[in-house]
GROMACS .gro file of C-alpha atoms in nm:
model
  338
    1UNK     CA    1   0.000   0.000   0.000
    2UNK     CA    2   0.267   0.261   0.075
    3UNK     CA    3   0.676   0.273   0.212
    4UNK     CA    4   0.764   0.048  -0.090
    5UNK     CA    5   1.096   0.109  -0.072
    6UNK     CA    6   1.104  -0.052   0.255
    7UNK     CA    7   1.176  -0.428   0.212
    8UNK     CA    8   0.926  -0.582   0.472
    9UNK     CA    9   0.978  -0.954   0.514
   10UNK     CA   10   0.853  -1.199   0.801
   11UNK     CA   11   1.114  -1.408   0.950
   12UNK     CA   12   1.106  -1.706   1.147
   13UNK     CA   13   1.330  -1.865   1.407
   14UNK     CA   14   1.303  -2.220   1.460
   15UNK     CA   15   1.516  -2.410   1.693
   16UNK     CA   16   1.755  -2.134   1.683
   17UNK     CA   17   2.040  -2.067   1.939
   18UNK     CA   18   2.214  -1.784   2.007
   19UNK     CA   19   2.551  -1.837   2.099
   20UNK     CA   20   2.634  -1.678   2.448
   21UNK     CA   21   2.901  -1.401   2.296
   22UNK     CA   22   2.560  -1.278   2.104
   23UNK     CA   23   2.350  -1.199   2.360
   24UNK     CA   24   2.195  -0.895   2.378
   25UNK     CA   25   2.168  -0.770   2.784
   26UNK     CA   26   2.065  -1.065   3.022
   27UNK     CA   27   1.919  -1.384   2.909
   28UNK     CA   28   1.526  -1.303   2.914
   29UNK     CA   29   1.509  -0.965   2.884
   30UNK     CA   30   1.491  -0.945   2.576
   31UNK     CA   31   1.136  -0.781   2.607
   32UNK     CA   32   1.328  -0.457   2.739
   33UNK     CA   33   1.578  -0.447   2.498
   34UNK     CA   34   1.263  -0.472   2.208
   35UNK     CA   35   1.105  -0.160   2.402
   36UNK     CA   36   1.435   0.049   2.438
   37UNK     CA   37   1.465   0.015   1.998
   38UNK     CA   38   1.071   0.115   2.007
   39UNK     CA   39   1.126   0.383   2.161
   40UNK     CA   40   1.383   0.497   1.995
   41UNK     CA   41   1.182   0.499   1.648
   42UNK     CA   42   0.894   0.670   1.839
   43UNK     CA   43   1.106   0.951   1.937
   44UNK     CA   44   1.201   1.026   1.551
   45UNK     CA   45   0.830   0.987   1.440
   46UNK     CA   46   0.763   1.329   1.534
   47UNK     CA   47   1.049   1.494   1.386
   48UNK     CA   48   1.008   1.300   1.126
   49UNK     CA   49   0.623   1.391   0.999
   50UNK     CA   50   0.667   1.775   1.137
   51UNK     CA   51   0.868   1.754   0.780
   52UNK     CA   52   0.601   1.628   0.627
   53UNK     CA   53   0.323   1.861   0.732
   54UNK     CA   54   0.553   2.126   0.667
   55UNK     CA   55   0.551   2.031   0.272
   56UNK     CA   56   0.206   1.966   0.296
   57UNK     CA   57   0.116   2.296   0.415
   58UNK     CA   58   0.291   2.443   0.144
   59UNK     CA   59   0.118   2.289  -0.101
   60UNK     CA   60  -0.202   2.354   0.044
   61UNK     CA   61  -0.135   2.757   0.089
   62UNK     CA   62   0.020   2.755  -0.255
   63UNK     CA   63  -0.270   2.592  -0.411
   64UNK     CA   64  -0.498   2.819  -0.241
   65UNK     CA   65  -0.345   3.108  -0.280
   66UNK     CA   66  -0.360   3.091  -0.678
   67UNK     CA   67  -0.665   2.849  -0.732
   68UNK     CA   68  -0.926   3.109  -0.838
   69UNK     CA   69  -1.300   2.955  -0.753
   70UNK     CA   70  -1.614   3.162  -0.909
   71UNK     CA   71  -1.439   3.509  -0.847
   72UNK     CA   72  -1.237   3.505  -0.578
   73UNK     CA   73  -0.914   3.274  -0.502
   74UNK     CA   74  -0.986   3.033  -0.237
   75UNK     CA   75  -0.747   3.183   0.040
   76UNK     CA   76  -1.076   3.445   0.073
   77UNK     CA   77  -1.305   3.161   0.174
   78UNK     CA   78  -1.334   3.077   0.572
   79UNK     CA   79  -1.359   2.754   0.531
   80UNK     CA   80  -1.039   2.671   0.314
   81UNK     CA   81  -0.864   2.963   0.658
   82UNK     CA   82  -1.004   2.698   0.887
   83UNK     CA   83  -0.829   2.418   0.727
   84UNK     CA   84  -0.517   2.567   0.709
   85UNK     CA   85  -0.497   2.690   1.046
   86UNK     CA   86  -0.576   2.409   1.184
   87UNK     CA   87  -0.330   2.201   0.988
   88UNK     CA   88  -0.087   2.454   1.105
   89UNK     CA   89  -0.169   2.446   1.470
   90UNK     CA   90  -0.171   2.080   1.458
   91UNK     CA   91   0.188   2.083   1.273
   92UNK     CA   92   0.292   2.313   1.557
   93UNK     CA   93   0.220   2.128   1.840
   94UNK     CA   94   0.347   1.812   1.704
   95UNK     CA   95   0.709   2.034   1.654
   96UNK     CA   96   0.677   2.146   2.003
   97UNK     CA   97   0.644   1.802   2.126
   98UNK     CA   98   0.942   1.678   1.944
   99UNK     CA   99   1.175   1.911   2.031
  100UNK     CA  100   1.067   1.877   2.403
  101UNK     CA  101   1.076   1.484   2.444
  102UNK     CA  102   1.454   1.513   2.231
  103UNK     CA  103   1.575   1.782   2.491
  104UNK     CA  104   1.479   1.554   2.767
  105UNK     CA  105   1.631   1.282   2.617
  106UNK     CA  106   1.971   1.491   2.565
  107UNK     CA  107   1.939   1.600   2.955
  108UNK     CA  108   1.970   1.272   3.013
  109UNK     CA  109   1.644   1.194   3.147
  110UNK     CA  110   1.622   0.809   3.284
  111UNK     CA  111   1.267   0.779   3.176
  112UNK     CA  112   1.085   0.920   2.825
  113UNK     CA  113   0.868   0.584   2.725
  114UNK     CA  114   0.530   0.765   2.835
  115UNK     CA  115   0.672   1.118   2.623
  116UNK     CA  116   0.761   0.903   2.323
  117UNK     CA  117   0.430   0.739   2.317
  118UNK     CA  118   0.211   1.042   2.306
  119UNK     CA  119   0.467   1.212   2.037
  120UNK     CA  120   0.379   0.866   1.844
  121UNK     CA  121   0.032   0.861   1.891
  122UNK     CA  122  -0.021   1.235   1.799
  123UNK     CA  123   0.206   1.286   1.521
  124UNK     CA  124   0.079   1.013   1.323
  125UNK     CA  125  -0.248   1.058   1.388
  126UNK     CA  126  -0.168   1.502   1.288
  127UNK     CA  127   0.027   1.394   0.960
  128UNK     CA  128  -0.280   1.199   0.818
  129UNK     CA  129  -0.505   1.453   0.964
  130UNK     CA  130  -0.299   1.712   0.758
  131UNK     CA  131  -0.294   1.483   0.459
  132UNK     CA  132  -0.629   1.439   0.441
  133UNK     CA  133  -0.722   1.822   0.420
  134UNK     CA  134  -0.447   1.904   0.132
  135UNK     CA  135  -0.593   1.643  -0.096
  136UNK     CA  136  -0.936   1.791  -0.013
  137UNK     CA  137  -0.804   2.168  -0.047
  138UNK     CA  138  -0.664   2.041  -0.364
  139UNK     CA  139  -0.977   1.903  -0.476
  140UNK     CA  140  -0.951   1.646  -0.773
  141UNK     CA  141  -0.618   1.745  -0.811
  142UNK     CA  142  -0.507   1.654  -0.513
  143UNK     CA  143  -0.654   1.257  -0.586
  144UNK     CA  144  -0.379   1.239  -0.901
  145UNK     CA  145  -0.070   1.078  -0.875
  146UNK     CA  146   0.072   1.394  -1.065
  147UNK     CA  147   0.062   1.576  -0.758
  148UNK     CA  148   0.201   1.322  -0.518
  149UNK     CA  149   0.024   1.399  -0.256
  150UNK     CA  150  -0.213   1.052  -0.277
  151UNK     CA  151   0.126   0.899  -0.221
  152UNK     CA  152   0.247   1.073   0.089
  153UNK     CA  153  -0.172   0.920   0.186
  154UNK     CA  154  -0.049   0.581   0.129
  155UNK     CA  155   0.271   0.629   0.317
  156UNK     CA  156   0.128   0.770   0.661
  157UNK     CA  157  -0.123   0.511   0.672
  158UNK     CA  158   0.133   0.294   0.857
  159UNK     CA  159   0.261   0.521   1.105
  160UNK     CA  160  -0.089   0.460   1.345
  161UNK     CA  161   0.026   0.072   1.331
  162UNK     CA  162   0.382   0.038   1.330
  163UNK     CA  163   0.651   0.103   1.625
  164UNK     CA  164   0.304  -0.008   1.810
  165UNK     CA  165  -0.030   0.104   1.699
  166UNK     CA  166  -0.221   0.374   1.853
  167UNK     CA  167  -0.462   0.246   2.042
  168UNK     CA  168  -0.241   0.024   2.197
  169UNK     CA  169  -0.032   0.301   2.300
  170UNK     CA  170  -0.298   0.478   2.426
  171UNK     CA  171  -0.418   0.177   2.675
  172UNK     CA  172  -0.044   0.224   2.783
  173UNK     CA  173  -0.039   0.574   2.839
  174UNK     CA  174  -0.340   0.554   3.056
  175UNK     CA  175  -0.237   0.243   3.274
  176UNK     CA  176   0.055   0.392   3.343
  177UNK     CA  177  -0.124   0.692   3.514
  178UNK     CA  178  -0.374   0.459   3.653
  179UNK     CA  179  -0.125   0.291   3.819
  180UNK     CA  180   0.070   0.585   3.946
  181UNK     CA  181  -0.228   0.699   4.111
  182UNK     CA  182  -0.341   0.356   4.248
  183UNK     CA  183  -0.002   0.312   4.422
  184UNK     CA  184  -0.080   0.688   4.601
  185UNK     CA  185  -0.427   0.532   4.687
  186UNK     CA  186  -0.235   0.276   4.867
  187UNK     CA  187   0.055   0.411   5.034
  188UNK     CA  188  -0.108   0.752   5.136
  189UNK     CA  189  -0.454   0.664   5.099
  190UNK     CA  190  -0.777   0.851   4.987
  191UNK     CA  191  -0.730   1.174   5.063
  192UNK     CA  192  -0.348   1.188   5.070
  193UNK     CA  193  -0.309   1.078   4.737
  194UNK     CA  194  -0.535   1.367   4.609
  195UNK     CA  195  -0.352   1.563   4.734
  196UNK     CA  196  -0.028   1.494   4.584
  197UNK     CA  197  -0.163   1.422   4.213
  198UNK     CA  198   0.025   1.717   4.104
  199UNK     CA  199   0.297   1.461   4.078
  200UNK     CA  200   0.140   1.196   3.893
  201UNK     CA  201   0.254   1.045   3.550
  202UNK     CA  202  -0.045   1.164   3.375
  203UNK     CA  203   0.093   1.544   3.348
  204UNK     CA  204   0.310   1.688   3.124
  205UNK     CA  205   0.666   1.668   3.144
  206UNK     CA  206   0.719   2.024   3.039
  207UNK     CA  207   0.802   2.305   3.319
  208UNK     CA  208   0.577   2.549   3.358
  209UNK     CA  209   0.761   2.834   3.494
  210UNK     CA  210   0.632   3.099   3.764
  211UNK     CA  211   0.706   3.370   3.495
  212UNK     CA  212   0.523   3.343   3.149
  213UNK     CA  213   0.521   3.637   2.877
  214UNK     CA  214   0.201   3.865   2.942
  215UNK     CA  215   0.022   3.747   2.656
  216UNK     CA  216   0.063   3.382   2.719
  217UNK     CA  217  -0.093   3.403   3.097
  218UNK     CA  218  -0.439   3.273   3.018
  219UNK     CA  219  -0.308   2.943   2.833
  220UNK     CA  220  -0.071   2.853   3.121
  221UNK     CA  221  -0.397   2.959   3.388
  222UNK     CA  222  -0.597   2.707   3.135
  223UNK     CA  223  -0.371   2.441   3.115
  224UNK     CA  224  -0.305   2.449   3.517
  225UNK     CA  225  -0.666   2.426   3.529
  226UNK     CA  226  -0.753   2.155   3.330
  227UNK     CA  227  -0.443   1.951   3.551
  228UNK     CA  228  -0.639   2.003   3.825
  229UNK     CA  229  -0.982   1.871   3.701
  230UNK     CA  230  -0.824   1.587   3.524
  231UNK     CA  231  -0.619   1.461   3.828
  232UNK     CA  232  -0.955   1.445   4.041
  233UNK     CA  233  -1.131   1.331   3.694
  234UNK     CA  234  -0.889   1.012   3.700
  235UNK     CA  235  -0.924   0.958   4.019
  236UNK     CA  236  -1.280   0.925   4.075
  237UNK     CA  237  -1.245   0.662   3.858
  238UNK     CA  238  -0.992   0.454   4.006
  239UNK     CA  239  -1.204   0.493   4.343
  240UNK     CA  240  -1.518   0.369   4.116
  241UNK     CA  241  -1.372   0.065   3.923
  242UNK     CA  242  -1.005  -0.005   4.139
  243UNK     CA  243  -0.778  -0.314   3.973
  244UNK     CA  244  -1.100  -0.355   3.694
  245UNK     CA  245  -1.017  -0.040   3.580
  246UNK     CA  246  -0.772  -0.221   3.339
  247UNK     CA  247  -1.095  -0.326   3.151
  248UNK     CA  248  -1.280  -0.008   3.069
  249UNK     CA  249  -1.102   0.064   2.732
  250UNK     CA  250  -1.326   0.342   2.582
  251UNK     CA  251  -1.269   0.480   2.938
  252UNK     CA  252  -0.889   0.436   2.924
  253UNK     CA  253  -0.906   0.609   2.568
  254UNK     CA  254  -1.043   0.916   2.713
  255UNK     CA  255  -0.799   0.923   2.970
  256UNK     CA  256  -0.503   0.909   2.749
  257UNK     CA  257  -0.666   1.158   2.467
  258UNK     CA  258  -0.657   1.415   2.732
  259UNK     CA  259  -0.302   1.367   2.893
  260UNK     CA  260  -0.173   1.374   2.482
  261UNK     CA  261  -0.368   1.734   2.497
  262UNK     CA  262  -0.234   1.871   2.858
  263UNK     CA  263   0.169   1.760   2.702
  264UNK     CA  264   0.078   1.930   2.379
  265UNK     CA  265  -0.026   2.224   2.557
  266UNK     CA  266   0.233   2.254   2.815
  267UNK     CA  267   0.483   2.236   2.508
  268UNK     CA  268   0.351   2.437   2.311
  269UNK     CA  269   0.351   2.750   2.567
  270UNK     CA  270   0.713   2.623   2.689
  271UNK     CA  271   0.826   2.666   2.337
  272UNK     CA  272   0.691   3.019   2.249
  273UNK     CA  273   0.758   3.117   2.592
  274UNK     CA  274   1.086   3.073   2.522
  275UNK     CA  275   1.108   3.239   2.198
  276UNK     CA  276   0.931   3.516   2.322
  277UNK     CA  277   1.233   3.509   2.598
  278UNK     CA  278   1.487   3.562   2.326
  279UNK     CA  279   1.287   3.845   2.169
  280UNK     CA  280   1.059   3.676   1.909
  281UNK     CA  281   0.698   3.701   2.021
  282UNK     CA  282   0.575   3.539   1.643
  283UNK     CA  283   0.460   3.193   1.792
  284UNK     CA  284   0.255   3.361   2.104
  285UNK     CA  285  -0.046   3.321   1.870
  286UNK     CA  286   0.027   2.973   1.784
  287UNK     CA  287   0.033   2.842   2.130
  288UNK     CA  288  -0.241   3.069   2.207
  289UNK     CA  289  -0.466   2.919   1.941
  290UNK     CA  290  -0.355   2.568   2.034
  291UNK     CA  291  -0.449   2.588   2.401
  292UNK     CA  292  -0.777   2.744   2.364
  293UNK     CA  293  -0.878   2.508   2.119
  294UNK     CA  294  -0.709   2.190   2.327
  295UNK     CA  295  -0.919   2.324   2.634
  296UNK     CA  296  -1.252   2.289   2.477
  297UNK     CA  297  -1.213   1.925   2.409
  298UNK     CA  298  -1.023   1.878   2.728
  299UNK     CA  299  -1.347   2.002   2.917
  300UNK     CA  300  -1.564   1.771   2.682
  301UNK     CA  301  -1.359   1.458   2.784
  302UNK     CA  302  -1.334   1.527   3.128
  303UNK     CA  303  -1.718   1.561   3.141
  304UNK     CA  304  -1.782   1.282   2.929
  305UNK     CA  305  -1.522   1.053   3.185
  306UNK     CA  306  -1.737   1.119   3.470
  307UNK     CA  307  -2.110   1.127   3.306
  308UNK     CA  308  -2.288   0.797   3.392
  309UNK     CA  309  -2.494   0.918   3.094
  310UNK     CA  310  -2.256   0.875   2.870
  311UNK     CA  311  -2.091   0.543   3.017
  312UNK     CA  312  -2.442   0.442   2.962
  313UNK     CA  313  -2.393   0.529   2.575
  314UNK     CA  314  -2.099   0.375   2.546
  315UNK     CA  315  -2.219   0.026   2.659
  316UNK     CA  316  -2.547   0.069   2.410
  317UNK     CA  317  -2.310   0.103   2.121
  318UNK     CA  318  -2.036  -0.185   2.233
  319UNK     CA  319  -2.329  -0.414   2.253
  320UNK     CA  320  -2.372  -0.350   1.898
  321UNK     CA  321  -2.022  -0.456   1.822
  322UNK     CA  322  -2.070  -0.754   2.017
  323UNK     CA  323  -2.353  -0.848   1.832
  324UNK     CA  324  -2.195  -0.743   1.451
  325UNK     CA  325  -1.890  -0.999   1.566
  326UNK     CA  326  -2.142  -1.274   1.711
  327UNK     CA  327  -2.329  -1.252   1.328
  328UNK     CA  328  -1.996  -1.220   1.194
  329UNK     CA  329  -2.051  -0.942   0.971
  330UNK     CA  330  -2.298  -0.654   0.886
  331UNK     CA  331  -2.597  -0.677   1.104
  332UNK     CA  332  -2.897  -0.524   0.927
  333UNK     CA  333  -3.066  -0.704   0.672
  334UNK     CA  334  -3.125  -0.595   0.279
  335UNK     CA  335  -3.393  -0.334   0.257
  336UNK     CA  336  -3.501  -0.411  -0.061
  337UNK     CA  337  -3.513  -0.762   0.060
  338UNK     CA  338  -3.188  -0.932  -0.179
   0.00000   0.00000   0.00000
C-alpha cells in the first residue's frame, strides 16, 4: 500500500540458538531491549512527519493562494482559513512536542517511554489529519498521482500501526497513570493521594515556569486548570472501578486523549515562551490558538469521563459490536429484501 521502498519480510526462528558471545543484555530480557529500539523509532516519528506537514502545508497555501474559484481565489473563503490553520496548529504542536521529548532525552532523562508514546500517537495521527485536508483543499487534483500527494496518503497510513499502533499506545499511556495513582491510593490513601496528584505520570513533562510572557498568561492559567480537574477526573475513577479499571477501554481512551492534549499544551507555551524570551513574540499566537482550542475538548472529555450518561452510551453502542462480531458481519438485513 505505501513505504515500498522498505523491504518488509517476516522471519522465522526455529530451533535457533544464540551463541552466548551474542546476547543482547541478560538472558530473558529481551522484552526490554525490544522496548528500548521502540522507543527509539517513536522519538524520531515526530520529527520526522513535522517535515512532512511542513511540505504539505505548502502545497495547500500555494494551491490556495492561486486556485481562483467563481471570483475570488480560495485563500478568501473561511472555510479553506479553517483548514489551514488548523493544519498549522496541529503541525505546531506536534514540533513542540518533538523538540521537548529530544531535549529531555539529551538532559539525560532516565525515563521518556510515556513522552515518546504520546509524540507517536499524535504525530501520526496530525500527519494523516494534515494529509487528508491538502488532498481535499486540492480538490480532484489533489486525488492524481501527478501531484504526489495521494502517495504521501499511502505512506502515513502505517505510522498509526507500526513502532506499536495507537490504540495500543494509548491503553499504555493511561495504565501507566492509573497505576501511578493507584499506588498513592495505597501508600497515602484517599485523601493523601489527592492531594499529591500534582505529581502523577499523567501530566506533562514540560516546566511550567512561575514567569510566562504577558500574553501567554491565560493558556498557562488554562492548562493548570484543566491539571487540576483531570487529576480528580482520573481519580474518581480509580475509586469507582479499582484493579478492573484495566478493563474499561473506551474509558482508558479518554484518559489518554486528554493527557496527549495537557503535554501538547504545556509544550507548546514552553516553546513560544521561550522564543518570546529571546525576543521573538511570532509563535505567542500559535500556542495561544492551540491551548484554547485543546481546552474545549479537554473540558468535553473530562465531562464525558465522569457522566454515567454517557458510560451508559458507550455500553449501548459496544453491545452492537458484540452483536456485529457474534453474526460475523454486517448486522442489518437488505432493505429491498436481496
Amino acid at each position: 500500500m505505501g513505504i515500498k521502498c522498505s523491504n518488509t519480510a517476516e522471519v522465522y526462528f526455529e530451533n535457533c540458538e544464540i551463541p552466548v558471545e551474542n546476547v543482547l543484555g541478560e538472558v530473558g530480557g529481551g522484552f526490554k531491549v525490544a522496548m528500548n529500539i521502540l522507543n527509539n523509532g517513536r522519538f524520531g516519528m515526530g520529527a520526522c512527519l513535522t517535515g512532512t506537514m511542513r511540505m504539505l502545508i505548502s502545497k495547500a497555501t500555494d494551491h490556495a493562494n492561486n486556485r481562483k474559484q467563481f471570483i475570488s481565489n480560495l485563500r478568501e473563503y473561511q472555510g479553506i482559513q479553517q483548514k489551514i490553520a488548523k493544519m498549522n496548529l496541529l503541525c505546531y504542536a506536534n514540533e513542540s512536542m518533538a523538540y521537548m521529548l529530544c531535549g529531555n532525552m539529551d538532559r539525560g532523562a532516565p525515563e521518556y517511554q510515556l513522552e515518546a508514546a504520546i509524540s507517536k500517537i499524535f504525530a501520526s495521527q496530525a500527519a494523516w489529519d494534515v494529509c487528508d485536508e491538502t488532498i481535499q483543499i486540492l480538490g480532484g487534483a489533489g486525488f492524481m498521482k501527478d501531484v504526489g500527494v495521494e502517495r504521501w496518503m499511502r505512506d502515513l497510513r502505517i505510522f498509526r500501526i507500526f513502532e506499536g499502533t495507537n490504540d495500543i499506545l494509548k491503553l499504555f499511556i493511561a495504565l501507566n497513570g492509573v497505576q501511578d495513582i493507584g499506588k498513592k491510593f495505597k501508600s497515602a490513601g484517599t485523601v493523601g493521594a489527592m492531594m499529591g496528584l500534582a505529581k502523577s505520570k499523567f501530566l506533562p513533562a514540560a516546566p511550567l515556569k512561575n514567569k510566562v510572557h504577558s500574553d501567554l498568561g491565560p493558556s498557562v492559567d488554562m492548562l493548570r486548570g484543566d491539571i487540576a480537574k483531570y487529576s480528580v477526573a482520573v481519580s474518581e475513577q480509580v475509586i469507582k472501578h479499582k484493579k478492573k479499571i484495566i478493563e474499561q477501554q473506551v474509558l482508558l481512551n479518554r484518559v489518554a486523549d486528554v493527557a496527549i492534549l495537557l503535554q501538547s499544551m504545556a509544550s507548546v507555551i514552553s516553546r513560544s515562551n521561550t522564543m518570546a524570551e529571546k525576543g521573538d513574540t511570532s509563535e505567542i499566537a500559535l500556542a495561544n490558538a492551540w491551548c484554547a482550542d485543546s481546552h474545549q475538548r479537554i473540558k468535553t472529555l473530562i465531562e464525558d469521563i465522569g457522566d454515567s450518561d454517557v458510560t451508559k452510551v458507550d455500553h449501548v453502542v459496544l453491545n452492537v459490536g458484540k452483536m456485529s462480531l457474534d453474526a460475523n458481519g454486517y448486522l442489518a438485513k437488505s432493505p429491498i429484501g436481496c
